[in-house]
Coordinates of C-alpha atoms in Angstrom, one line a residue:
Chain A
X68 CA 62.2 -32.7 15.3
X69 CA 60.0 -35.3 17.7
X70 CA 58.5 -37.3 15.4
X71 CA 55.3 -37.0 17.6
X72 CA 54.8 -33.5 18.3
X73 CA 51.2 -33.1 19.0
X74 CA 52.3 -29.3 18.6
X75 CA 53.0 -29.6 14.9
X76 CA 50.1 -32.3 13.4
X77 CA 47.7 -33.5 15.7
X78 CA 47.0 -36.7 15.1
X79 CA 43.5 -36.9 17.0
X80 CA 42.0 -34.4 14.5
X81 CA 42.7 -36.0 11.2
X82 CA 41.5 -39.5 13.0
X83 CA 38.1 -37.8 13.5
X84 CA 38.0 -36.5 9.9
X85 CA 38.6 -40.1 9.4
X86 CA 35.4 -40.8 11.6
X87 CA 33.2 -38.2 10.4
X88 CA 33.9 -39.3 6.6
X89 CA 33.3 -43.1 7.4
X90 CA 36.8 -43.8 8.0
X91 CA 37.2 -42.9 4.1
X92 CA 41.4 -42.3 4.7
X93 CA 41.6 -42.4 1.2
X94 CA 39.2 -39.0 2.1
X95 CA 41.6 -37.8 4.7
X96 CA 44.6 -38.8 2.2
X97 CA 43.4 -36.3 -0.8
X98 CA 42.8 -34.4 1.5
X99 CA 46.1 -33.4 2.8
X100 CA 47.2 -34.0 -0.2
X101 CA 45.5 -30.6 -1.3
X102 CA 46.6 -28.7 1.7
X103 CA 49.9 -29.3 0.9
X104 CA 50.1 -28.1 -2.8
X105 CA 48.0 -24.8 -1.8
X106 CA 49.8 -24.5 1.7
X107 CA 52.4 -23.5 -0.3
X108 CA 51.4 -21.0 -1.8
X109 CA 49.5 -19.4 0.6
X110 CA 53.0 -19.6 3.1
X111 CA 55.0 -17.9 0.4
X112 CA 52.4 -15.0 -0.2
X113 CA 52.6 -14.4 3.2
X114 CA 56.2 -14.5 3.1
X115 CA 55.9 -12.1 0.3
X116 CA 53.6 -9.9 1.6
X117 CA 55.6 -9.3 4.7
X118 CA 58.7 -8.8 2.3
X119 CA 56.7 -5.5 1.0
X120 CA 54.9 -4.9 4.4
X121 CA 51.8 -5.0 3.0
X122 CA 50.3 -5.8 5.6
X123 CA 46.2 -6.0 3.6
X124 CA 48.0 -8.7 1.3
X125 CA 49.5 -11.3 4.1
X126 CA 45.5 -11.0 5.8
X127 CA 44.3 -13.3 3.5
X128 CA 47.1 -16.8 2.9
X129 CA 47.2 -16.1 6.5
X130 CA 43.1 -16.3 7.1
X131 CA 43.4 -19.5 5.1
X132 CA 46.6 -20.7 6.1
X133 CA 44.8 -20.5 9.8
X134 CA 41.6 -22.3 8.9
X135 CA 43.2 -25.5 7.0
X136 CA 45.8 -26.1 9.0
X137 CA 43.6 -25.9 11.9
X138 CA 41.5 -28.7 9.8
X139 CA 44.2 -31.0 9.6
X140 CA 45.5 -30.7 12.9
X141 CA 48.7 -28.5 12.1
X142 CA 48.2 -27.0 15.3
X143 CA 51.5 -25.1 15.7
X144 CA 50.8 -23.9 12.1
X145 CA 47.1 -22.9 12.6
X146 CA 48.2 -20.8 15.2
X147 CA 51.4 -18.6 13.8
X148 CA 48.7 -17.8 11.2
X149 CA 46.3 -16.8 13.6
X150 CA 49.1 -14.0 15.0
X151 CA 49.6 -12.7 11.7
X152 CA 46.6 -12.7 10.9
X153 CA 45.5 -10.2 13.3
X154 CA 48.9 -8.8 12.6
X155 CA 47.8 -8.1 9.6
X156 CA 44.6 -6.8 10.4
X157 CA 46.4 -4.3 13.2
X158 CA 49.0 -3.5 10.6
X159 CA 51.3 -4.2 12.6
X160 CA 53.9 -5.9 11.2
X161 CA 57.1 -5.4 13.7
X162 CA 59.9 -7.5 14.1
X163 CA 57.7 -10.3 16.3
X164 CA 56.1 -11.0 13.4
X165 CA 58.7 -11.8 10.8
X166 CA 59.5 -13.9 13.2
X167 CA 56.8 -15.1 13.3
X168 CA 56.9 -15.4 9.8
X169 CA 59.8 -17.2 10.1
X170 CA 58.5 -19.7 12.0
X171 CA 55.5 -20.0 10.5
X172 CA 58.0 -21.1 6.9
X173 CA 59.5 -23.7 9.9
X174 CA 55.8 -25.0 10.4
X175 CA 54.8 -26.2 7.0
X176 CA 58.4 -27.6 6.8
X177 CA 57.6 -29.7 9.5
X178 CA 53.9 -30.6 9.4
X179 CA 54.3 -31.4 5.8
X180 CA 56.7 -34.2 7.1
X181 CA 54.7 -35.5 9.1
X182 CA 51.2 -35.5 7.1
X183 CA 53.5 -37.5 4.4
X184 CA 54.7 -39.7 7.1
X185 CA 50.8 -40.5 8.3
X186 CA 49.6 -41.2 4.6
X187 CA 52.4 -43.5 4.3
X188 CA 52.2 -45.2 7.3
X189 CA 48.6 -45.6 6.2
X190 CA 50.1 -46.9 3.0
X191 CA 52.0 -49.5 4.0
X192 CA 49.3 -51.1 6.6
Chain B
X84 CA 10.7 -36.3 -5.0
X85 CA 13.6 -33.9 -4.2
X86 CA 16.3 -34.7 -1.8
X87 CA 17.1 -32.5 1.1
X88 CA 18.1 -30.1 -0.8
X89 CA 21.2 -28.7 -3.1
X90 CA 23.9 -26.3 -0.6
X91 CA 26.3 -23.5 -2.1
X92 CA 29.5 -23.8 -0.5
X93 CA 31.1 -20.8 -0.7
X94 CA 35.1 -21.2 0.4
X95 CA 38.4 -20.3 -0.6
X96 CA 40.1 -22.9 0.9
X97 CA 39.8 -26.3 -1.4
X98 CA 40.5 -28.2 2.0
X99 CA 37.6 -26.4 3.5
X100 CA 35.4 -27.0 0.2
X101 CA 36.8 -30.6 0.1
X102 CA 35.8 -30.9 3.7
X103 CA 32.4 -29.0 3.9
X104 CA 31.5 -31.2 0.6
X105 CA 32.2 -34.6 1.4
X106 CA 29.9 -34.2 4.7
X107 CA 27.6 -32.7 3.1
X108 CA 27.2 -35.9 0.6
X109 CA 27.2 -38.0 3.4
X110 CA 24.0 -36.8 4.5
X111 CA 22.8 -36.8 1.0
X112 CA 23.1 -32.9 -0.2
X113 CA 23.9 -32.1 -3.3
X114 CA 26.9 -29.8 -3.7
X115 CA 27.7 -26.9 -5.4
X116 CA 31.6 -24.7 -5.1
X117 CA 32.6 -21.4 -5.6
X118 CA 35.7 -20.2 -4.5
X119 CA 35.0 -16.4 -3.9
X120 CA 31.8 -14.8 -3.6
X121 CA 32.1 -13.5 -7.3
X122 CA 31.9 -17.6 -9.1
X123 CA 28.9 -18.2 -5.7
X124 CA 26.7 -15.2 -7.3
X125 CA 26.8 -16.4 -11.1
X126 CA 25.8 -19.2 -9.6
X127 CA 23.0 -18.0 -7.5
X128 CA 21.9 -16.4 -10.6
X129 CA 22.1 -19.1 -12.9
X130 CA 20.9 -21.9 -9.8
X131 CA 18.7 -19.5 -7.7
X132 CA 15.5 -21.5 -7.3
X133 CA 17.7 -24.9 -7.3
X134 CA 19.8 -23.3 -3.9
X135 CA 18.2 -23.8 -0.6
X136 CA 21.4 -23.0 1.6
X137 CA 24.8 -21.2 0.7
X138 CA 27.3 -22.2 4.0
X139 CA 29.3 -18.9 2.9
X140 CA 33.2 -17.9 4.4
X141 CA 33.9 -14.4 5.4
X142 CA 37.5 -13.7 4.7
X143 CA 37.9 -14.5 0.7
X144 CA 39.5 -13.0 -2.9
X145 CA 37.1 -11.1 -4.9
X146 CA 34.1 -10.7 -3.5
X147 CA 34.3 -11.6 0.4
X148 CA 31.3 -12.8 2.9
X149 CA 29.9 -8.9 3.5
X150 CA 29.4 -8.1 0.0
X151 CA 28.2 -11.5 -1.6
X152 CA 25.9 -11.8 1.6
X153 CA 24.9 -7.9 0.9
X154 CA 24.3 -8.4 -3.0
X155 CA 22.5 -11.4 -2.2
X156 CA 20.1 -9.5 0.2
X157 CA 19.2 -6.5 -2.5
X158 CA 18.3 -9.3 -5.1
X159 CA 14.5 -10.3 -5.1
X160 CA 15.2 -13.9 -6.5
X161 CA 18.4 -14.9 -3.9
X162 CA 17.0 -12.9 -0.7
X163 CA 15.1 -15.3 0.7
X164 CA 17.9 -18.1 0.3
X165 CA 18.9 -18.4 3.9
X166 CA 23.4 -17.7 4.1
X167 CA 25.2 -20.0 6.7
X168 CA 28.1 -17.7 8.0
X169 CA 31.5 -20.5 8.4
X170 CA 34.2 -18.5 10.1
X171 CA 36.4 -18.8 13.0
X172 CA 35.5 -19.0 16.8
X173 CA 37.8 -15.5 17.1
X174 CA 36.2 -13.8 14.2
X175 CA 32.5 -13.5 15.9
X176 CA 32.5 -10.2 15.8
X177 CA 32.4 -10.5 12.0
X178 CA 29.5 -13.2 12.4
X179 CA 26.8 -10.6 14.6
X180 CA 27.7 -8.3 12.1
X181 CA 26.9 -10.5 9.0
X182 CA 24.2 -12.1 11.2
X183 CA 23.0 -8.0 11.4
X184 CA 23.4 -8.6 7.2
X185 CA 21.1 -10.8 7.3
X186 CA 22.6 -14.2 7.6
X187 CA 20.3 -17.0 9.1
X188 CA 23.0 -18.4 10.8
X189 CA 26.6 -19.4 12.4
X190 CA 29.3 -22.5 11.9
X191 CA 32.5 -22.4 13.9
X192 CA 35.1 -23.6 12.0
X193 CA 36.4 -25.7 12.5
X194 CA 33.6 -27.8 11.1
X195 CA 31.9 -30.0 13.3
X196 CA 29.8 -32.4 11.4
X197 CA 27.2 -32.9 14.1
X198 CA 27.0 -29.4 14.4
X199 CA 26.4 -29.0 10.8
X200 CA 24.3 -31.4 10.7
X201 CA 22.3 -29.2 13.3
X202 CA 22.2 -26.0 12.2
X203 CA 21.8 -27.3 7.8
X204 CA 19.3 -29.3 9.0
X205 CA 17.3 -25.9 10.1
X206 CA 18.1 -23.8 7.9
X207 CA 16.5 -27.1 4.9
X208 CA 13.5 -26.8 7.3
X209 CA 13.5 -22.7 6.7
X210 CA 13.6 -22.3 3.4
X211 CA 11.2 -25.5 2.5
X212 CA 8.6 -24.6 4.4
X213 CA 9.0 -20.9 2.2
X214 CA 9.8 -22.4 -0.5
X215 CA 6.3 -24.1 0.1
X216 CA 4.5 -20.9 0.9
X217 CA 5.4 -19.6 -2.1
X218 CA 4.0 -22.6 -4.1
X219 CA 0.8 -22.4 -2.0
X220 CA 1.1 -18.2 -2.5
X221 CA 1.2 -19.1 -6.6
X222 CA -1.7 -21.5 -6.3
X223 CA -3.9 -18.7 -4.5
X224 CA -2.5 -15.8 -6.8
X225 CA -3.7 -18.1 -10.2
X226 CA -7.0 -19.3 -8.3
X227 CA -7.6 -15.5 -7.5
X228 CA -6.8 -14.8 -11.2
X229 CA -8.9 -17.3 -12.9
X230 CA -12.1 -16.2 -11.1
X231 CA -10.9 -12.6 -12.2
X232 CA -10.9 -13.3 -15.3
X233 CA -13.7 -15.4 -15.4
X234 CA -15.6 -12.9 -13.4
X235 CA -14.4 -10.6 -16.1
X236 CA -15.7 -12.8 -19.1
X237 CA -18.8 -12.5 -17.1
X238 CA -19.3 -9.4 -16.5
X239 CA -19.0 -8.4 -20.0
X240 CA -22.5 -11.2 -20.7
X241 CA -24.3 -10.1 -17.3
X242 CA -24.9 -6.7 -15.7
X243 CA -21.9 -6.1 -13.2
X244 CA -24.1 -5.7 -10.1
X245 CA -25.2 -9.5 -10.8
X246 CA -21.9 -10.4 -12.2
X247 CA -20.9 -9.5 -8.4
X248 CA -23.5 -10.9 -7.2
X249 CA -22.8 -14.6 -9.0
X250 CA -19.3 -15.1 -7.5
X251 CA -20.2 -13.5 -3.9
X252 CA -20.7 -15.4 -0.5
X253 CA -24.6 -13.9 0.1
X254 CA -25.9 -13.7 -4.0
X255 CA -27.1 -18.1 -3.8
X256 CA -29.7 -16.7 -1.2
X257 CA -30.4 -13.0 -3.4
X258 CA -30.1 -15.8 -6.8
X259 CA -32.8 -18.1 -5.1
X260 CA -35.8 -15.7 -5.3
X261 CA -36.7 -12.8 -3.1
X262 CA -39.2 -9.2 -2.9
X263 CA -38.1 -6.3 -2.9
X264 CA -39.4 -2.4 -4.3
X265 CA -37.7 -1.7 -7.2
X266 CA -38.2 0.8 -10.0
X267 CA -38.5 -0.6 -13.6
X268 CA -37.4 1.5 -16.8
X269 CA -38.5 0.2 -20.5
X270 CA -37.4 1.9 -23.1
X271 CA -38.0 1.4 -27.0
X272 CA -37.2 3.4 -30.1
X273 CA -40.2 4.6 -31.6
X274 CA -40.6 3.4 -36.1
X275 CA -37.8 0.6 -35.3
X276 CA -40.1 -1.9 -37.2
X277 CA -40.5 -0.2 -40.0
X278 CA -36.6 0.4 -40.1
X279 CA -36.0 -3.4 -39.6
X280 CA -37.9 -4.3 -42.1
X281 CA -36.7 -1.3 -44.6
X282 CA -32.7 -1.4 -43.3
X283 CA -29.5 -3.6 -44.6
X284 CA -28.7 -6.0 -42.0
X285 CA -25.2 -4.5 -41.7
X286 CA -27.1 -0.5 -41.1
X287 CA -29.7 -1.9 -38.5
X288 CA -26.5 -3.6 -36.4
X289 CA -25.0 0.0 -36.2
X290 CA -27.8 1.8 -35.4
X291 CA -28.8 -0.3 -32.9
X292 CA -24.9 -0.3 -31.2
X293 CA -24.7 3.2 -31.4
X294 CA -27.9 3.2 -29.6
X295 CA -27.0 0.1 -27.4
X296 CA -23.5 2.1 -26.2
X297 CA -25.4 5.1 -25.4
X298 CA -27.6 3.7 -23.2
X299 CA -25.8 1.0 -21.3
X300 CA -23.5 4.5 -20.6
X301 CA -25.9 5.2 -19.2
X302 CA -27.1 2.7 -17.3
X303 CA -23.9 1.9 -15.4
X304 CA -23.5 6.1 -14.6
X305 CA -26.6 6.0 -12.7
X306 CA -26.3 2.7 -11.2
X307 CA -28.8 0.4 -13.3
X308 CA -29.5 -3.0 -13.3
X309 CA -30.1 -4.0 -17.0
X310 CA -32.4 -7.0 -17.6
X311 CA -31.6 -7.3 -20.5
X312 CA -31.3 -5.8 -24.5
X313 CA -34.5 -7.0 -27.5
X314 CA -33.5 -5.4 -29.9
X315 CA -34.8 -2.0 -29.4
X316 CA -36.5 -2.5 -26.6
X317 CA -34.4 -2.7 -23.2
X318 CA -35.5 -3.1 -19.2
X319 CA -33.4 -1.4 -16.4
X320 CA -34.5 -2.1 -12.7
X321 CA -32.5 -0.5 -10.1
X322 CA -32.7 -1.1 -5.8
X323 CA -31.6 -4.4 -6.3
X324 CA -29.2 -6.9 -6.5
X325 CA -27.7 -3.6 -5.0
X326 CA -30.6 -1.4 -2.6
X327 CA -30.2 2.0 -3.6
X328 CA -32.9 4.8 -1.4
X329 CA -33.3 7.3 -4.8
X330 CA -34.4 4.1 -6.9
X331 CA -37.3 6.2 -9.4
X332 CA -35.1 9.4 -8.6
X333 CA -31.5 7.6 -10.4
X334 CA -34.3 5.3 -13.2
X335 CA -35.7 9.8 -13.8
X336 CA -32.3 10.9 -14.3
X337 CA -30.9 7.8 -16.3
X338 CA -34.3 8.3 -18.6
X339 CA -33.9 12.5 -18.5
X340 CA -29.6 11.7 -19.6
X341 CA -30.5 8.8 -22.5
X342 CA -32.9 11.1 -23.6
X343 CA -30.4 13.9 -24.4
X344 CA -27.6 12.2 -25.6
X345 CA -30.7 10.3 -28.4
X346 CA -31.0 13.9 -29.5
X347 CA -27.7 14.3 -30.9
X348 CA -27.5 10.2 -32.6
X349 CA -31.0 10.9 -34.3
X350 CA -30.0 13.2 -36.1
X351 CA -27.6 11.3 -37.6
X352 CA -30.1 8.5 -38.6
X353 CA -32.5 11.5 -39.5
X354 CA -30.3 12.7 -42.3
X355 CA -29.6 8.9 -43.4
X356 CA -33.5 8.6 -43.9
X357 CA -34.1 6.9 -40.7
X358 CA -36.6 8.7 -38.4
X359 CA -36.0 7.2 -35.0
X360 CA -37.8 8.6 -32.0
X361 CA -37.4 7.4 -27.7
X362 CA -39.3 6.1 -25.2
X363 CA -39.4 5.5 -22.1
X364 CA -42.1 4.2 -19.0
X365 CA -41.2 4.5 -16.1
X366 CA -42.5 2.4 -12.8
X367 CA -42.5 1.7 -9.1
X368 CA -43.7 -1.4 -7.2
X369 CA -42.7 -4.9 -5.7
X370 CA -41.5 -8.1 -7.6
X371 CA -40.4 -11.1 -7.5
X372 CA -36.5 -11.2 -8.3
X373 CA -34.1 -14.0 -8.6
X374 CA -32.9 -16.2 -11.1
X375 CA -35.1 -16.9 -14.4
X376 CA -34.5 -19.8 -16.3
X377 CA -33.6 -23.5 -16.3
X378 CA -30.4 -25.6 -16.3
X379 CA -27.8 -24.1 -18.4
X380 CA -29.3 -21.2 -19.3
X381 CA -30.2 -18.6 -16.3
X382 CA -31.2 -15.0 -16.3
X383 CA -31.8 -12.9 -13.4
X384 CA -35.0 -11.6 -13.3
X385 CA -37.6 -9.4 -12.6
X386 CA -41.2 -10.8 -12.7
X387 CA -44.4 -8.2 -11.4
X388 CA -47.3 -5.9 -12.2
X389 CA -44.8 -3.1 -12.2
X390 CA -42.4 -4.7 -15.1
X391 CA -45.8 -5.3 -17.0
X392 CA -46.7 -1.7 -15.9
X393 CA -43.6 -0.3 -16.9
X394 CA -43.5 -1.8 -20.3
X395 CA -47.4 -0.7 -21.2
X396 CA -46.2 2.9 -20.4
X397 CA -42.8 2.8 -22.9
X398 CA -45.1 1.3 -26.1
X399 CA -47.8 4.4 -25.1
X400 CA -44.6 7.5 -24.9
X401 CA -44.8 9.3 -27.8
X402 CA -41.4 10.3 -29.1
X403 CA -39.1 12.1 -26.1
X404 CA -41.8 11.0 -24.0
X405 CA -40.5 9.3 -20.1
X406 CA -44.1 8.7 -19.1
X407 CA -43.8 8.3 -15.7
X408 CA -46.4 5.6 -13.6
X409 CA -48.5 8.0 -11.1
X410 CA -46.6 6.1 -7.9
X411 CA -42.9 7.3 -9.6
X412 CA -44.3 10.3 -10.5
X413 CA -45.6 11.1 -6.8
X414 CA -42.2 9.8 -5.7
X415 CA -39.5 12.6 -7.4
X416 CA -42.0 15.5 -7.7
X417 CA -39.1 17.0 -6.1
X418 CA -36.7 16.9 -7.9
X419 CA -38.4 16.5 -11.3
X420 CA -40.2 17.8 -13.5
X421 CA -43.7 16.4 -14.7
X422 CA -47.2 17.4 -16.0
X423 CA -49.7 15.0 -16.5
X424 CA -51.0 13.2 -20.1
X425 CA -53.9 12.0 -17.6
X426 CA -55.1 8.4 -18.3
X427 CA -53.9 5.7 -20.5
X428 CA -55.6 2.7 -20.9
X429 CA -53.2 0.1 -20.5
X430 CA -53.2 -3.4 -22.5
X431 CA -54.7 -5.8 -19.1
X432 CA -55.6 -3.7 -16.8
X433 CA -59.0 -3.2 -16.3
X434 CA -59.0 0.5 -15.3
X435 CA -56.7 3.2 -17.5
X436 CA -53.6 4.4 -15.7
X437 CA -52.5 8.3 -14.8
X438 CA -49.3 9.2 -15.9
X439 CA -46.9 11.9 -16.7
X440 CA -44.3 12.6 -18.7
X441 CA -41.3 14.1 -17.7
X442 CA -40.1 17.2 -19.2
X443 CA -36.7 17.7 -17.7
X444 CA -34.7 18.3 -14.3
X445 CA -34.4 21.3 -13.1
X446 CA -30.5 22.9 -13.3
X447 CA -30.7 24.6 -9.6
X448 CA -31.4 20.3 -8.7
X449 CA -28.6 18.9 -11.2

C-alpha cells in the first residue's frame, strides 16, 4: 500500500473540511472517529447482504458508506460503495458485485489506516 | 430578537449530520438532528413553529426522504416549512421527484459550505417572509374579529341598519345629517298608563318584554329602522338610512302584521285582567336625519313635522286602528284597504287633518 495513495485517501478533502470549520482540526478528528466507528458496521452490513444475496438490504449501508466516505475523502471506498448501491438497486448481485464487496473490505482497511495516520500526524505537530 | 433560524438536519449518517451541524452552527444557526424520517416527524410535531428549514436526506431507514416529505406536506402544521433535499449528484432523478412532492431546493453531497449557506439563506428568507405574512394575517384576523364583535355588541343596542352605518365608509356623511323623504310609524298601547300604575314591576316588564319581542321581529322582517322604545311607545322609520322605494307600503304591512300578532298576546293579558289595545299612526314626509345628542350619548334620529304627525295620529288611534295621514293613504291605496275616518284635530296644528284607518291587506295582494 502506498502511504500517500490519493485514491485511498484524498487528503485535500480533509484540508477543505478543516478550512470550512475555520481550521478546527479537532472537529475533523471527531468526524473521522465517527466515520471509523460507524463505517465498520456498514461494511459488515454490506457483506451480510451480499452473503444472503439480499439486494434491497445492501442499498442503504452502501449508500451511507458512499456518502460518508466521500465526506472524509476515502474516494476508492466511496466509488466501490456507489457501485454496490447501484447493483443493489438494480438487483444484480453478480460476481462483479461480489468482487466489489471484497474490494470494499480491503479499501476500508486501507482508508482506516490512512485516516488514523492522518490523525496521528496532527497529534505530533 | 430571533437568530438566523432553526434547522432540522435529517440524515442517517452520523458523519453527515456532524458536518452539517458544524457548518450550520458556524452560520449561527440552531440545529436539531434526526437519524431518520420517523424521528424527524416527531421533532416536527413537537417544534413545528420553531423549525424554519429542514435539510432532508433521501435514503434512510425507518422512514425515507420521500415518505417524510409526503407526511410533512400532508400536515397543515408542517406543510409550509421549506425542505431542502440533501443528496448525491447521481440521485438527481430522486431529487426531481422530491421537488415535485413539494421540496423547496436541493443540496448536492458532499456538502459545499458556500452552496449550503446560499441555499439555506434563500429558504430562511422565504420562511421568515411567510412567518411575517402569517403574523400579519393573524393580526388582521384579530382586528376583524374585534370589529365584528363590536358590531354585534352595537347591533344589540342599535337598529342593525344604524349599527352598519356606524362602521361603514359612507356612514359619517349620513350621520352628520341629511334630509330625506321618510315614512314614520308610531305605535303605542291604549290603557298602558293605567296598567303601569296598577301592575307589579315584574308583571309590567313581563308584558313589555313580550310586546317588544313581537314588535322587534315585525320591524326586522319589514326592514324598518327602530328609532327608539319609550315604554309602550315605539317609533320606526323607513327609507333611511337604507333607501326603500316601497317605504310607505312596508310601514303599512308592518303595522298590519303587528296588529295581527298583537291579538293573541292581548288575549293572554286579558285573561290576567289587563285590557290593552294597540294603535298605530303612520305619516310620510321630509325629515332631517342624523346624529342627535351630545358627546357621550348620541342617537340616530329623525326630526320634522312628519314625526310629530305620526305621533299625534298614533295617540288619536283607538284600539286596533292604524291611522294613516292623507298622503300616506294615497300612496298605499293600491295595496291596502283603507277607510276614511274623517278629519282629526291635531294638537299643534292649526287645521284638522284627514286620516284613514287600514282595514287590512287583501289576500290577493299579500
